[in-house]
mmCIF file of C-alpha atoms in Angstrom:
data_model
loop_
_atom_site.group_PDB
_atom_site.id
_atom_site.type_symbol
_atom_site.label_atom_id
_atom_site.label_comp_id
_atom_site.label_asym_id
_atom_site.label_seq_id
_atom_site.Cartn_x
_atom_site.Cartn_y
_atom_site.Cartn_z
ATOM 1 C CA MET A 1 -26.260 9.706 -37.386
ATOM 2 C CA THR A 2 -26.800 12.485 -34.821
ATOM 3 C CA THR A 3 -27.954 9.979 -32.190
ATOM 4 C CA THR A 4 -24.870 7.824 -32.694
ATOM 5 C CA THR A 5 -22.559 10.819 -32.416
ATOM 6 C CA HIS A 6 -24.311 11.965 -29.245
ATOM 7 C CA ALA A 7 -24.033 8.486 -27.690
ATOM 8 C CA THR A 8 -20.355 8.264 -28.600
ATOM 9 C CA GLY A 9 -19.684 11.682 -27.109
ATOM 10 C CA LYS A 10 -21.496 10.722 -23.919
ATOM 11 C CA ALA A 11 -19.462 7.511 -23.613
ATOM 12 C CA THR A 12 -16.224 9.448 -24.162
ATOM 13 C CA THR A 13 -17.218 11.967 -21.490
ATOM 14 C CA HIS A 14 -18.005 9.147 -19.066
ATOM 15 C CA LYS A 15 -14.611 7.517 -19.687
ATOM 16 C CA SER A 16 -12.900 10.879 -19.216
ATOM 17 C CA HIS A 17 -14.668 11.493 -15.894
ATOM 18 C CA LEU A 18 -13.893 7.932 -14.794
ATOM 19 C CA GLY A 19 -10.210 8.420 -15.517
ATOM 20 C CA LEU A 20 -10.112 11.738 -13.656
ATOM 21 C CA ALA A 21 -11.957 10.255 -10.662
ATOM 22 C CA ILE A 22 -9.481 7.371 -10.419
ATOM 23 C CA LEU A 23 -6.586 9.818 -10.930
ATOM 24 C CA ALA A 24 -7.886 11.863 -7.986
ATOM 25 C CA LEU A 25 -8.011 8.803 -5.739
ATOM 26 C CA GLY A 26 -4.603 7.643 -6.993
ATOM 27 C CA MET A 27 -3.128 11.051 -6.132
ATOM 28 C CA GLY A 28 -4.090 10.396 -2.514
ATOM 29 C CA GLY A 29 -2.192 7.108 -2.696
ATOM 30 C CA PHE A 30 0.799 8.980 -4.123
ATOM 31 C CA GLY A 31 0.924 11.351 -1.145
ATOM 32 C CA ILE A 32 0.522 8.492 1.311
ATOM 33 C CA GLY A 33 3.347 6.585 -0.373
ATOM 34 C CA VAL A 34 5.678 9.572 -0.142
ATOM 35 C CA THR A 35 5.139 10.115 3.588
ATOM 36 C CA GLU A 36 5.349 6.387 4.379
ATOM 37 C CA PHE A 37 8.581 5.572 2.545
ATOM 38 C CA ALA A 38 10.568 8.835 2.298
ATOM 39 C CA MET A 39 11.165 8.844 6.066
ATOM 40 C CA MET A 40 13.383 5.779 5.603
ATOM 41 C CA GLY A 41 15.739 7.734 3.367
ATOM 42 C CA LEU A 42 15.870 10.721 5.735
ATOM 43 C CA LEU A 43 16.467 8.923 9.029
ATOM 44 C CA LYS A 44 19.984 10.317 9.470
ATOM 45 C CA GLU A 45 18.728 13.887 8.983
ATOM 46 C CA VAL A 46 15.865 13.243 11.410
ATOM 47 C CA GLU A 47 18.319 11.909 14.024
ATOM 48 C CA VAL A 48 20.438 15.057 13.809
ATOM 49 C CA GLY A 49 17.437 17.384 13.709
ATOM 50 C CA LEU A 50 15.748 15.907 16.765
ATOM 51 C CA ASN A 51 18.997 14.933 18.536
ATOM 52 C CA ILE A 52 17.965 11.280 18.854
ATOM 53 C CA GLY A 53 19.551 7.901 18.110
ATOM 54 C CA THR A 54 18.784 5.504 15.265
ATOM 55 C CA PRO A 55 16.402 3.268 17.297
ATOM 56 C CA GLU A 56 14.336 6.301 18.345
ATOM 57 C CA ALA A 57 14.201 7.510 14.741
ATOM 58 C CA GLY A 58 13.038 4.053 13.680
ATOM 59 C CA HIS A 59 10.216 4.328 16.201
ATOM 60 C CA LEU A 60 8.818 7.222 14.163
ATOM 61 C CA ILE A 61 8.314 4.802 11.263
ATOM 62 C CA SER A 62 6.814 2.218 13.618
ATOM 63 C CA ALA A 63 4.450 4.871 15.025
ATOM 64 C CA TYR A 64 3.124 5.550 11.525
ATOM 65 C CA ALA A 65 2.610 1.836 10.846
ATOM 66 C CA LEU A 66 0.821 1.451 14.200
ATOM 67 C CA GLY A 67 -1.450 4.350 13.231
ATOM 68 C CA VAL A 68 -2.365 2.525 10.025
ATOM 69 C CA VAL A 69 -3.239 -0.678 11.879
ATOM 70 C CA VAL A 70 -5.310 1.137 14.518
ATOM 71 C CA GLY A 71 -6.981 3.664 12.235
ATOM 72 C CA ALA A 72 -8.010 1.394 9.362
ATOM 73 C CA PRO A 73 -10.847 -0.489 11.093
ATOM 74 C CA ILE A 74 -11.895 2.314 13.467
ATOM 75 C CA LEU A 75 -12.192 5.157 10.948
ATOM 76 C CA ALA A 76 -13.752 2.932 8.276
ATOM 77 C CA ALA A 77 -16.413 1.753 10.732
ATOM 78 C CA VAL A 78 -17.079 5.208 12.219
ATOM 79 C CA GLY A 79 -17.422 6.701 8.738
ATOM 80 C CA ALA A 80 -19.813 3.999 7.509
ATOM 81 C CA LYS A 81 -22.863 6.288 7.464
ATOM 82 C CA LEU A 82 -21.109 9.031 5.499
ATOM 83 C CA PRO A 83 -21.347 9.236 1.709
ATOM 84 C CA ARG A 84 -18.118 7.698 0.408
ATOM 85 C CA LYS A 85 -16.954 10.888 -1.298
ATOM 86 C CA TYR A 86 -17.279 12.853 1.944
ATOM 87 C CA LEU A 87 -15.498 10.126 3.886
ATOM 88 C CA ALA A 88 -12.602 10.206 1.413
ATOM 89 C CA LEU A 89 -12.450 14.015 1.689
ATOM 90 C CA GLY A 90 -12.482 13.900 5.486
ATOM 91 C CA LEU A 91 -9.737 11.282 5.641
ATOM 92 C CA MET A 92 -7.506 13.201 3.221
ATOM 93 C CA LEU A 93 -8.036 16.437 5.177
ATOM 94 C CA PHE A 94 -7.062 14.586 8.372
ATOM 95 C CA PHE A 95 -3.992 13.208 6.593
ATOM 96 C CA SER A 96 -2.916 16.638 5.307
ATOM 97 C CA ILE A 97 -3.277 18.357 8.691
ATOM 98 C CA ALA A 98 -1.432 15.552 10.518
ATOM 99 C CA ASN A 99 1.524 15.822 8.129
ATOM 100 C CA LEU A 100 1.642 19.593 8.471
ATOM 101 C CA THR A 101 1.759 19.194 12.271
ATOM 102 C CA SER A 102 4.839 16.992 11.767
ATOM 103 C CA PHE A 103 6.467 19.991 10.073
ATOM 104 C CA ILE A 104 6.046 22.146 13.193
ATOM 105 C CA ALA A 105 6.504 19.405 15.838
ATOM 106 C CA PRO A 106 9.149 20.905 18.187
ATOM 107 C CA ASP A 107 10.484 17.738 19.797
ATOM 108 C CA TYR A 108 10.646 13.951 19.586
ATOM 109 C CA GLY A 109 7.538 13.301 21.686
ATOM 110 C CA SER A 110 5.291 15.549 19.604
ATOM 111 C CA MET A 111 6.789 14.156 16.399
ATOM 112 C CA LEU A 112 5.980 10.629 17.560
ATOM 113 C CA VAL A 113 2.351 11.619 18.166
ATOM 114 C CA SER A 114 2.061 13.397 14.820
ATOM 115 C CA ARG A 115 3.462 10.409 12.914
ATOM 116 C CA PHE A 116 0.973 8.112 14.644
ATOM 117 C CA ALA A 117 -1.832 10.539 13.731
ATOM 118 C CA ALA A 118 -0.659 10.717 10.098
ATOM 119 C CA GLY A 119 -0.946 6.933 9.835
ATOM 120 C CA LEU A 120 -4.520 6.772 11.153
ATOM 121 C CA PRO A 121 -6.333 7.670 7.878
ATOM 122 C CA HIS A 122 -3.966 5.651 5.628
ATOM 123 C CA GLY A 123 -5.795 2.323 5.545
ATOM 124 C CA ALA A 124 -9.297 3.784 5.731
ATOM 125 C CA PHE A 125 -8.581 6.097 2.785
ATOM 126 C CA PHE A 126 -7.282 3.273 0.603
ATOM 127 C CA GLY A 127 -10.260 1.186 1.694
ATOM 128 C CA VAL A 128 -12.917 3.718 0.711
ATOM 129 C CA ALA A 129 -10.957 4.726 -2.420
ATOM 130 C CA ALA A 130 -10.918 1.089 -3.570
ATOM 131 C CA VAL A 131 -14.668 0.782 -2.942
ATOM 132 C CA ILE A 132 -15.377 3.979 -4.888
ATOM 133 C CA ALA A 133 -13.175 2.921 -7.806
ATOM 134 C CA ALA A 134 -14.743 -0.549 -7.938
ATOM 135 C CA SER A 135 -18.238 0.969 -7.936
ATOM 136 C CA LEU A 136 -17.459 3.147 -10.968
ATOM 137 C CA VAL A 137 -16.706 0.246 -13.336
ATOM 138 C CA ALA A 138 -18.268 -3.033 -14.415
ATOM 139 C CA PRO A 139 -17.725 -5.993 -12.029
ATOM 140 C CA THR A 140 -15.337 -7.527 -14.558
ATOM 141 C CA LYS A 141 -13.024 -4.484 -14.271
ATOM 142 C CA ARG A 142 -12.877 -4.069 -10.492
ATOM 143 C CA GLY A 143 -9.342 -5.422 -10.226
ATOM 144 C CA TRP A 144 -8.140 -2.930 -12.842
ATOM 145 C CA ALA A 145 -9.845 -0.003 -11.096
ATOM 146 C CA ILE A 146 -8.400 -0.956 -7.701
ATOM 147 C CA SER A 147 -4.929 -1.397 -9.198
ATOM 148 C CA MET A 148 -5.123 2.116 -10.674
ATOM 149 C CA VAL A 149 -5.854 3.569 -7.233
ATOM 150 C CA MET A 150 -2.961 1.552 -5.784
ATOM 151 C CA ALA A 151 -0.759 2.774 -8.642
ATOM 152 C CA GLY A 152 -0.385 6.056 -6.762
ATOM 153 C CA LEU A 153 1.419 4.212 -3.980
ATOM 154 C CA THR A 154 3.728 2.361 -6.359
ATOM 155 C CA VAL A 155 4.491 5.413 -8.530
ATOM 156 C CA ALA A 156 5.420 7.264 -5.325
ATOM 157 C CA ASN A 157 8.316 4.825 -4.899
ATOM 158 C CA VAL A 158 9.625 5.688 -8.369
ATOM 159 C CA ILE A 159 9.146 9.472 -8.429
ATOM 160 C CA GLY A 160 7.867 10.918 -5.171
ATOM 161 C CA VAL A 161 10.139 9.183 -2.659
ATOM 162 C CA PRO A 162 13.430 9.924 -4.489
ATOM 163 C CA PHE A 163 12.373 13.570 -4.965
ATOM 164 C CA ALA A 164 11.268 13.961 -1.343
ATOM 165 C CA THR A 165 14.522 12.383 -0.159
ATOM 166 C CA TRP A 166 16.561 14.800 -2.286
ATOM 167 C CA LEU A 167 14.449 17.746 -1.110
ATOM 168 C CA GLY A 168 14.889 16.784 2.533
ATOM 169 C CA GLN A 169 18.628 16.238 2.212
ATOM 170 C CA ALA A 170 19.211 19.465 0.288
ATOM 171 C CA PHE A 171 16.878 21.914 2.041
ATOM 172 C CA GLY A 172 15.827 20.320 5.349
ATOM 173 C CA TRP A 173 14.067 17.090 6.245
ATOM 174 C CA ARG A 174 10.946 18.839 7.582
ATOM 175 C CA LEU A 175 10.081 19.970 4.045
ATOM 176 C CA LEU A 176 9.000 16.371 3.426
ATOM 177 C CA PHE A 177 5.881 17.080 5.466
ATOM 178 C CA VAL A 178 5.149 20.351 3.649
ATOM 179 C CA LEU A 179 5.359 18.474 0.348
ATOM 180 C CA VAL A 180 3.027 15.728 1.574
ATOM 181 C CA GLY A 181 0.596 18.243 3.065
ATOM 182 C CA ALA A 182 0.487 20.050 -0.283
ATOM 183 C CA LEU A 183 -0.135 16.768 -2.127
ATOM 184 C CA GLY A 184 -2.983 16.086 0.276
ATOM 185 C CA LEU A 185 -4.569 19.474 -0.405
ATOM 186 C CA VAL A 186 -4.276 18.931 -4.177
ATOM 187 C CA THR A 187 -5.953 15.553 -3.705
ATOM 188 C CA LEU A 188 -8.801 17.204 -1.795
ATOM 189 C CA GLY A 189 -9.469 19.511 -4.739
ATOM 190 C CA LEU A 190 -9.350 16.678 -7.276
ATOM 191 C CA ILE A 191 -11.692 14.440 -5.269
ATOM 192 C CA TRP A 192 -14.144 17.301 -4.761
ATOM 193 C CA LYS A 193 -14.113 18.100 -8.487
ATOM 194 C CA PHE A 194 -14.068 14.689 -10.149
ATOM 195 C CA VAL A 195 -15.264 11.907 -7.804
ATOM 196 C CA PRO A 196 -19.034 11.468 -8.175
ATOM 197 C CA PHE A 197 -21.321 11.705 -5.161
ATOM 198 C CA GLN A 198 -22.753 8.406 -3.930
ATOM 199 C CA LYS A 199 -25.283 8.160 -1.138
ATOM 200 C CA ALA A 200 -24.368 6.030 1.840
ATOM 201 C CA HIS A 201 -26.034 2.615 1.941
ATOM 202 C CA ALA A 202 -29.441 2.878 3.603
ATOM 203 C CA ASP A 203 -28.506 0.171 6.139
ATOM 204 C CA ALA A 204 -24.974 1.429 6.749
ATOM 205 C CA SER A 205 -23.892 1.489 10.380
ATOM 206 C CA ILE A 206 -20.884 0.860 12.584
ATOM 207 C CA ARG A 207 -22.383 -2.474 13.632
ATOM 208 C CA ARG A 208 -22.903 -3.521 9.997
ATOM 209 C CA GLU A 209 -19.283 -2.670 9.108
ATOM 210 C CA LEU A 210 -17.908 -4.450 12.155
ATOM 211 C CA GLY A 211 -19.930 -7.487 11.107
ATOM 212 C CA ALA A 212 -17.194 -8.127 8.549
ATOM 213 C CA LEU A 213 -14.958 -9.219 11.423
ATOM 214 C CA LYS A 214 -17.262 -12.183 12.100
ATOM 215 C CA ARG A 215 -16.479 -13.777 8.735
ATOM 216 C CA ALA A 216 -13.773 -16.417 8.553
ATOM 217 C CA GLN A 217 -12.990 -15.586 4.914
ATOM 218 C CA VAL A 218 -12.208 -11.977 5.840
ATOM 219 C CA TRP A 219 -9.688 -13.129 8.460
ATOM 220 C CA LEU A 220 -8.184 -15.657 6.052
ATOM 221 C CA ALA A 221 -7.721 -12.961 3.402
ATOM 222 C CA ILE A 222 -6.049 -10.739 6.006
ATOM 223 C CA LEU A 223 -3.796 -13.632 7.038
ATOM 224 C CA ILE A 224 -2.812 -14.267 3.403
ATOM 225 C CA GLY A 225 -1.689 -10.636 3.230
ATOM 226 C CA ILE A 226 0.207 -10.716 6.526
ATOM 227 C CA VAL A 227 2.045 -13.988 5.885
ATOM 228 C CA GLY A 228 2.323 -14.024 2.095
ATOM 229 C CA PHE A 229 3.360 -10.389 1.772
ATOM 230 C CA GLY A 230 5.716 -10.522 4.758
ATOM 231 C CA GLY A 231 8.421 -11.942 2.502
ATOM 232 C CA PHE A 232 8.278 -8.875 0.276
ATOM 233 C CA PHE A 233 9.041 -6.634 3.254
ATOM 234 C CA ALA A 234 11.633 -9.010 4.701
ATOM 235 C CA THR A 235 13.606 -8.446 1.508
ATOM 236 C CA TYR A 236 12.832 -4.745 0.950
ATOM 237 C CA THR A 237 13.774 -3.681 4.490
ATOM 238 C CA TYR A 238 17.366 -4.857 4.107
ATOM 239 C CA ILE A 239 17.843 -4.185 0.400
ATOM 240 C CA ALA A 240 20.447 -1.434 0.957
ATOM 241 C CA HIS A 241 22.661 -3.729 3.036
ATOM 242 C CA THR A 242 22.208 -6.619 0.594
ATOM 243 C CA MET A 243 23.094 -4.542 -2.458
ATOM 244 C CA THR A 244 26.208 -2.972 -0.935
ATOM 245 C CA SER A 245 27.531 -5.890 1.130
ATOM 246 C CA VAL A 246 26.611 -8.862 -1.100
ATOM 247 C CA ALA A 247 26.278 -7.503 -4.644
ATOM 248 C CA GLY A 248 29.123 -5.040 -4.115
ATOM 249 C CA ILE A 249 27.150 -2.142 -5.570
ATOM 250 C CA PRO A 250 28.372 1.342 -4.507
ATOM 251 C CA SER A 251 26.002 3.166 -2.155
ATOM 252 C CA ALA A 252 25.698 5.943 -4.757
ATOM 253 C CA PHE A 253 23.670 3.483 -6.887
ATOM 254 C CA LEU A 254 21.081 2.810 -4.155
ATOM 255 C CA PRO A 255 18.588 5.416 -5.465
ATOM 256 C CA PHE A 256 18.706 3.567 -8.798
ATOM 257 C CA VAL A 257 18.089 0.259 -6.998
ATOM 258 C CA VAL A 258 15.104 1.682 -5.127
ATOM 259 C CA ALA A 259 13.728 3.141 -8.363
ATOM 260 C CA LEU A 260 14.050 -0.284 -10.035
ATOM 261 C CA TYR A 261 12.116 -1.824 -7.159
ATOM 262 C CA GLY A 262 9.467 0.864 -7.563
ATOM 263 C CA LEU A 263 9.221 0.316 -11.317
ATOM 264 C CA GLY A 264 8.730 -3.384 -10.657
ATOM 265 C CA MET A 265 5.931 -2.538 -8.237
ATOM 266 C CA VAL A 266 4.223 -0.326 -10.834
ATOM 267 C CA ALA A 267 4.393 -3.067 -13.472
ATOM 268 C CA GLY A 268 3.279 -5.775 -11.039
ATOM 269 C CA ASN A 269 0.369 -3.678 -9.792
ATOM 270 C CA ILE A 270 -0.946 -3.134 -13.326
ATOM 271 C CA VAL A 271 -0.570 -6.792 -14.321
ATOM 272 C CA GLY A 272 -2.024 -7.925 -10.981
ATOM 273 C CA GLY A 273 -5.133 -5.828 -11.538
ATOM 274 C CA ARG A 274 -5.691 -7.304 -14.986
ATOM 275 C CA ILE A 275 -5.311 -10.935 -13.967
ATOM 276 C CA ALA A 276 -7.401 -10.417 -10.802
ATOM 277 C CA ASP A 277 -10.314 -9.482 -13.079
ATOM 278 C CA LYS A 278 -10.090 -12.944 -14.629
ATOM 279 C CA SER A 279 -9.844 -14.886 -11.352
ATOM 280 C CA VAL A 280 -9.200 -13.467 -7.885
ATOM 281 C CA MET A 281 -8.281 -16.708 -6.129
ATOM 282 C CA GLY A 282 -6.552 -18.007 -9.252
ATOM 283 C CA THR A 283 -4.315 -14.932 -9.127
ATOM 284 C CA ILE A 284 -3.493 -15.528 -5.461
ATOM 285 C CA TYR A 285 -2.733 -19.216 -6.122
ATOM 286 C CA ARG A 286 -0.318 -18.294 -8.925
ATOM 287 C CA VAL A 287 1.335 -15.182 -7.514
ATOM 288 C CA LEU A 288 2.323 -16.580 -4.094
ATOM 289 C CA PRO A 289 4.466 -19.424 -5.484
ATOM 290 C CA GLY A 290 5.796 -16.905 -8.012
ATOM 291 C CA ILE A 291 6.930 -14.698 -5.113
ATOM 292 C CA ALA A 292 8.597 -17.696 -3.449
ATOM 293 C CA VAL A 293 10.508 -18.610 -6.616
ATOM 294 C CA ALA A 294 11.498 -14.988 -7.264
ATOM 295 C CA LEU A 295 12.904 -14.625 -3.742
ATOM 296 C CA VAL A 296 14.942 -17.840 -3.980
ATOM 297 C CA VAL A 297 16.397 -16.759 -7.343
ATOM 298 C CA TYR A 298 17.054 -13.296 -5.866
ATOM 299 C CA ALA A 299 19.058 -14.877 -3.020
ATOM 300 C CA ILE A 300 21.311 -16.506 -5.631
ATOM 301 C CA ALA A 301 21.404 -13.707 -8.224
ATOM 302 C CA VAL A 302 22.218 -10.966 -5.719
ATOM 303 C CA HIS A 303 25.867 -12.064 -5.637
ATOM 304 C CA TRP A 304 26.440 -10.391 -9.039
ATOM 305 C CA PRO A 305 25.495 -6.733 -9.711
ATOM 306 C CA TRP A 306 23.674 -7.087 -13.052
ATOM 307 C CA SER A 307 21.621 -10.116 -12.062
ATOM 308 C CA ALA A 308 20.886 -8.336 -8.769
ATOM 309 C CA PHE A 309 19.440 -5.377 -10.710
ATOM 310 C CA VAL A 310 17.199 -7.687 -12.734
ATOM 311 C CA MET A 311 15.902 -9.560 -9.696
ATOM 312 C CA VAL A 312 15.233 -6.356 -7.742
ATOM 313 C CA PHE A 313 12.751 -5.443 -10.481
ATOM 314 C CA VAL A 314 11.277 -8.962 -10.572
ATOM 315 C CA VAL A 315 10.784 -9.160 -6.786
ATOM 316 C CA GLY A 316 9.106 -5.743 -6.745
ATOM 317 C CA ALA A 317 6.767 -6.818 -9.554
ATOM 318 C CA ALA A 318 5.943 -10.215 -8.016
ATOM 319 C CA GLY A 319 5.015 -8.711 -4.648
ATOM 320 C CA ALA A 320 2.865 -5.932 -6.093
ATOM 321 C CA MET A 321 0.867 -8.390 -8.229
ATOM 322 C CA LEU A 322 -0.714 -9.747 -5.068
ATOM 323 C CA VAL A 323 -2.261 -6.511 -3.777
ATOM 324 C CA PRO A 324 -5.208 -5.960 -6.209
ATOM 325 C CA ALA A 325 -6.318 -9.584 -5.791
ATOM 326 C CA LEU A 326 -6.218 -9.341 -1.992
ATOM 327 C CA GLN A 327 -8.155 -6.067 -2.072
ATOM 328 C CA THR A 328 -10.802 -7.582 -4.350
ATOM 329 C CA ARG A 329 -10.973 -10.749 -2.238
ATOM 330 C CA LEU A 330 -11.816 -8.716 0.856
ATOM 331 C CA LEU A 331 -14.576 -6.894 -1.040
ATOM 332 C CA ASP A 332 -16.004 -10.242 -2.157
ATOM 333 C CA ALA A 333 -15.770 -11.717 1.346
ATOM 334 C CA SER A 334 -17.752 -8.856 2.914
ATOM 335 C CA PRO A 335 -20.018 -7.175 0.325
ATOM 336 C CA ASP A 336 -22.215 -5.554 2.987
ATOM 337 C CA ALA A 337 -19.251 -3.944 4.799
ATOM 338 C CA PRO A 338 -16.922 -3.029 1.928
ATOM 339 C CA SER A 339 -15.155 0.004 3.434
ATOM 340 C CA LEU A 340 -13.979 -1.783 6.567
ATOM 341 C CA ALA A 341 -13.057 -5.004 4.781
ATOM 342 C CA SER A 342 -11.116 -3.137 2.119
ATOM 343 C CA SER A 343 -9.275 -0.958 4.636
ATOM 344 C CA LEU A 344 -8.168 -4.045 6.562
ATOM 345 C CA ASN A 345 -5.959 -5.011 3.608
ATOM 346 C CA HIS A 346 -3.698 -2.048 4.360
ATOM 347 C CA ALA A 347 -3.659 -2.819 8.055
ATOM 348 C CA ALA A 348 -2.603 -6.354 7.104
ATOM 349 C CA LEU A 349 0.166 -5.083 4.822
ATOM 350 C CA ASN A 350 1.569 -2.915 7.617
ATOM 351 C CA VAL A 351 1.563 -5.904 9.965
ATOM 352 C CA ALA A 352 3.347 -7.791 7.153
ATOM 353 C CA ASN A 353 5.871 -4.948 7.062
ATOM 354 C CA ALA A 354 6.593 -5.366 10.771
ATOM 355 C CA LEU A 355 6.641 -9.184 10.563
ATOM 356 C CA GLY A 356 8.957 -9.283 7.553
ATOM 357 C CA ALA A 357 11.368 -6.715 9.020
ATOM 358 C CA PHE A 358 11.445 -8.568 12.353
ATOM 359 C CA LEU A 359 12.062 -12.030 10.896
ATOM 360 C CA GLY A 360 14.599 -10.696 8.399
ATOM 361 C CA GLY A 361 16.485 -8.939 11.180
ATOM 362 C CA LEU A 362 16.353 -12.077 13.298
ATOM 363 C CA VAL A 363 18.121 -14.299 10.760
ATOM 364 C CA ILE A 364 20.715 -11.582 10.123
ATOM 365 C CA ALA A 365 21.355 -11.376 13.882
ATOM 366 C CA TRP A 366 21.822 -15.172 13.903
ATOM 367 C CA GLY A 367 24.674 -14.704 11.438
ATOM 368 C CA TRP A 368 22.952 -16.189 8.388
ATOM 369 C CA GLY A 369 23.886 -13.222 6.170
ATOM 370 C CA TYR A 370 22.002 -10.600 4.207
ATOM 371 C CA VAL A 371 20.523 -13.058 1.675
ATOM 372 C CA ALA A 372 18.743 -14.950 4.472
ATOM 373 C CA PRO A 373 15.753 -12.529 4.662
ATOM 374 C CA ALA A 374 14.876 -13.391 1.052
ATOM 375 C CA LEU A 375 14.822 -17.111 1.907
ATOM 376 C CA VAL A 376 12.650 -16.352 4.949
ATOM 377 C CA GLY A 377 10.383 -14.448 2.583
ATOM 378 C CA ALA A 378 10.120 -17.455 0.270
ATOM 379 C CA VAL A 379 9.003 -19.603 3.212
ATOM 380 C CA LEU A 380 6.421 -16.987 4.204
ATOM 381 C CA ALA A 381 5.040 -16.928 0.642
ATOM 382 C CA VAL A 382 4.603 -20.716 0.723
ATOM 383 C CA LEU A 383 2.843 -20.450 4.100
ATOM 384 C CA GLY A 384 0.599 -17.761 2.597
ATOM 385 C CA LEU A 385 -0.241 -20.175 -0.215
ATOM 386 C CA GLY A 386 -1.271 -22.706 2.418
ATOM 387 C CA VAL A 387 -3.647 -20.151 3.972
ATOM 388 C CA ALA A 388 -5.046 -19.388 0.511
ATOM 389 C CA GLY A 389 -5.598 -23.110 -0.061
ATOM 390 C CA LEU A 390 -7.550 -23.342 3.207
ATOM 391 C CA SER A 391 -9.638 -20.333 2.172
ATOM 392 C CA GLY A 392 -10.432 -21.924 -1.186
ATOM 393 C CA MET A 393 -11.339 -25.241 0.438
ATOM 394 C CA LEU A 394 -13.785 -23.535 2.818
ATOM 395 C CA GLU A 395 -15.278 -21.553 -0.070
ATOM 396 C CA ARG A 396 -16.020 -24.759 -1.977
ATOM 397 C CA LYS A 397 -17.990 -25.984 1.036
ATOM 398 C CA ARG A 398 -19.678 -22.636 1.636
ATOM 399 C CA PRO A 399 -19.541 -20.213 -1.324
ATOM 400 C CA LEU A 400 -19.266 -16.472 -0.685
ATOM 401 C CA ALA A 401 -22.495 -14.512 -0.693
ATOM 402 C CA PRO A 402 -23.125 -12.747 -4.041
#
């Protein structure tokens, strides 16, 4: 009886520590989500504060995205020999300091540099956080663990971004960076306290990590993310214009619309993690056509306010379902270089952000209207499905290494 009680208590303690470790990593994702998306809601305040125009203010967002794309592979490879916990701590410290420098940046040029610097650890942190989370659970629960880390990013869109936007509008836009810096410091403490120490792989090296880039399946997984997820961003980028100009929703309701999108992302992320545990490629094969259908229905439903609200949630959920499966696919495609492969998913998603925004803006400029980006997104999702089909065909000929 005593032995059973002791074993049960030990299992409960392990589950508690596991939950706190994943919470710590998810908190980092929450801070990253706030700094990435809240800038979009504070652009007008930034323009006035720095005495710049809208295009220049938009470049601050582009600078962050460029930092993500550049930093993800470089920092993940350079940090390959470090124990994963220490790498995560170093990346979050870098992130916190970079955001605090944005608070004191005196002019546009220095702000541009600081935003680029803040983006550098983004992808590498998510990459190593996903690897840590996956290593803490059974192989059959990796998708769930990764989705819980990514939940920080999705929850940020529901809670953190609206709060940061209000804070910046009410008390000064630079306080956004103080808030994010504080979240980063809290994350440092949580990771230090709750994430278990794991030695670096004995054969870990920059060359070993960069070896992931030689694998066709890694590049195909990245391409699925860039093309398939581009439709999500093509729609999200212009959602404010679509809701006000097409659905006829007052601009005062836009925070509610964004929150609905964020709630959809939270739900989709959780469901996506669960179904990815059953079949990674099966999830990708099902979710991409689901995204395409959701975007086509959205383009029709957005002409009426209530159906627009429903489809905003559905599109957010459909897009977020794809992320845990893509993250897991990259881990499977490069088991000997997991940090780099995993971080590349976030570089791919930021390229998808740029691609979707560009193509969506292009069709609007051609006079096709604000629903056109959603239809472009549906086409991109179908093209992503084609890339996934090619990946699956190659895998049948040459299975992934265990």
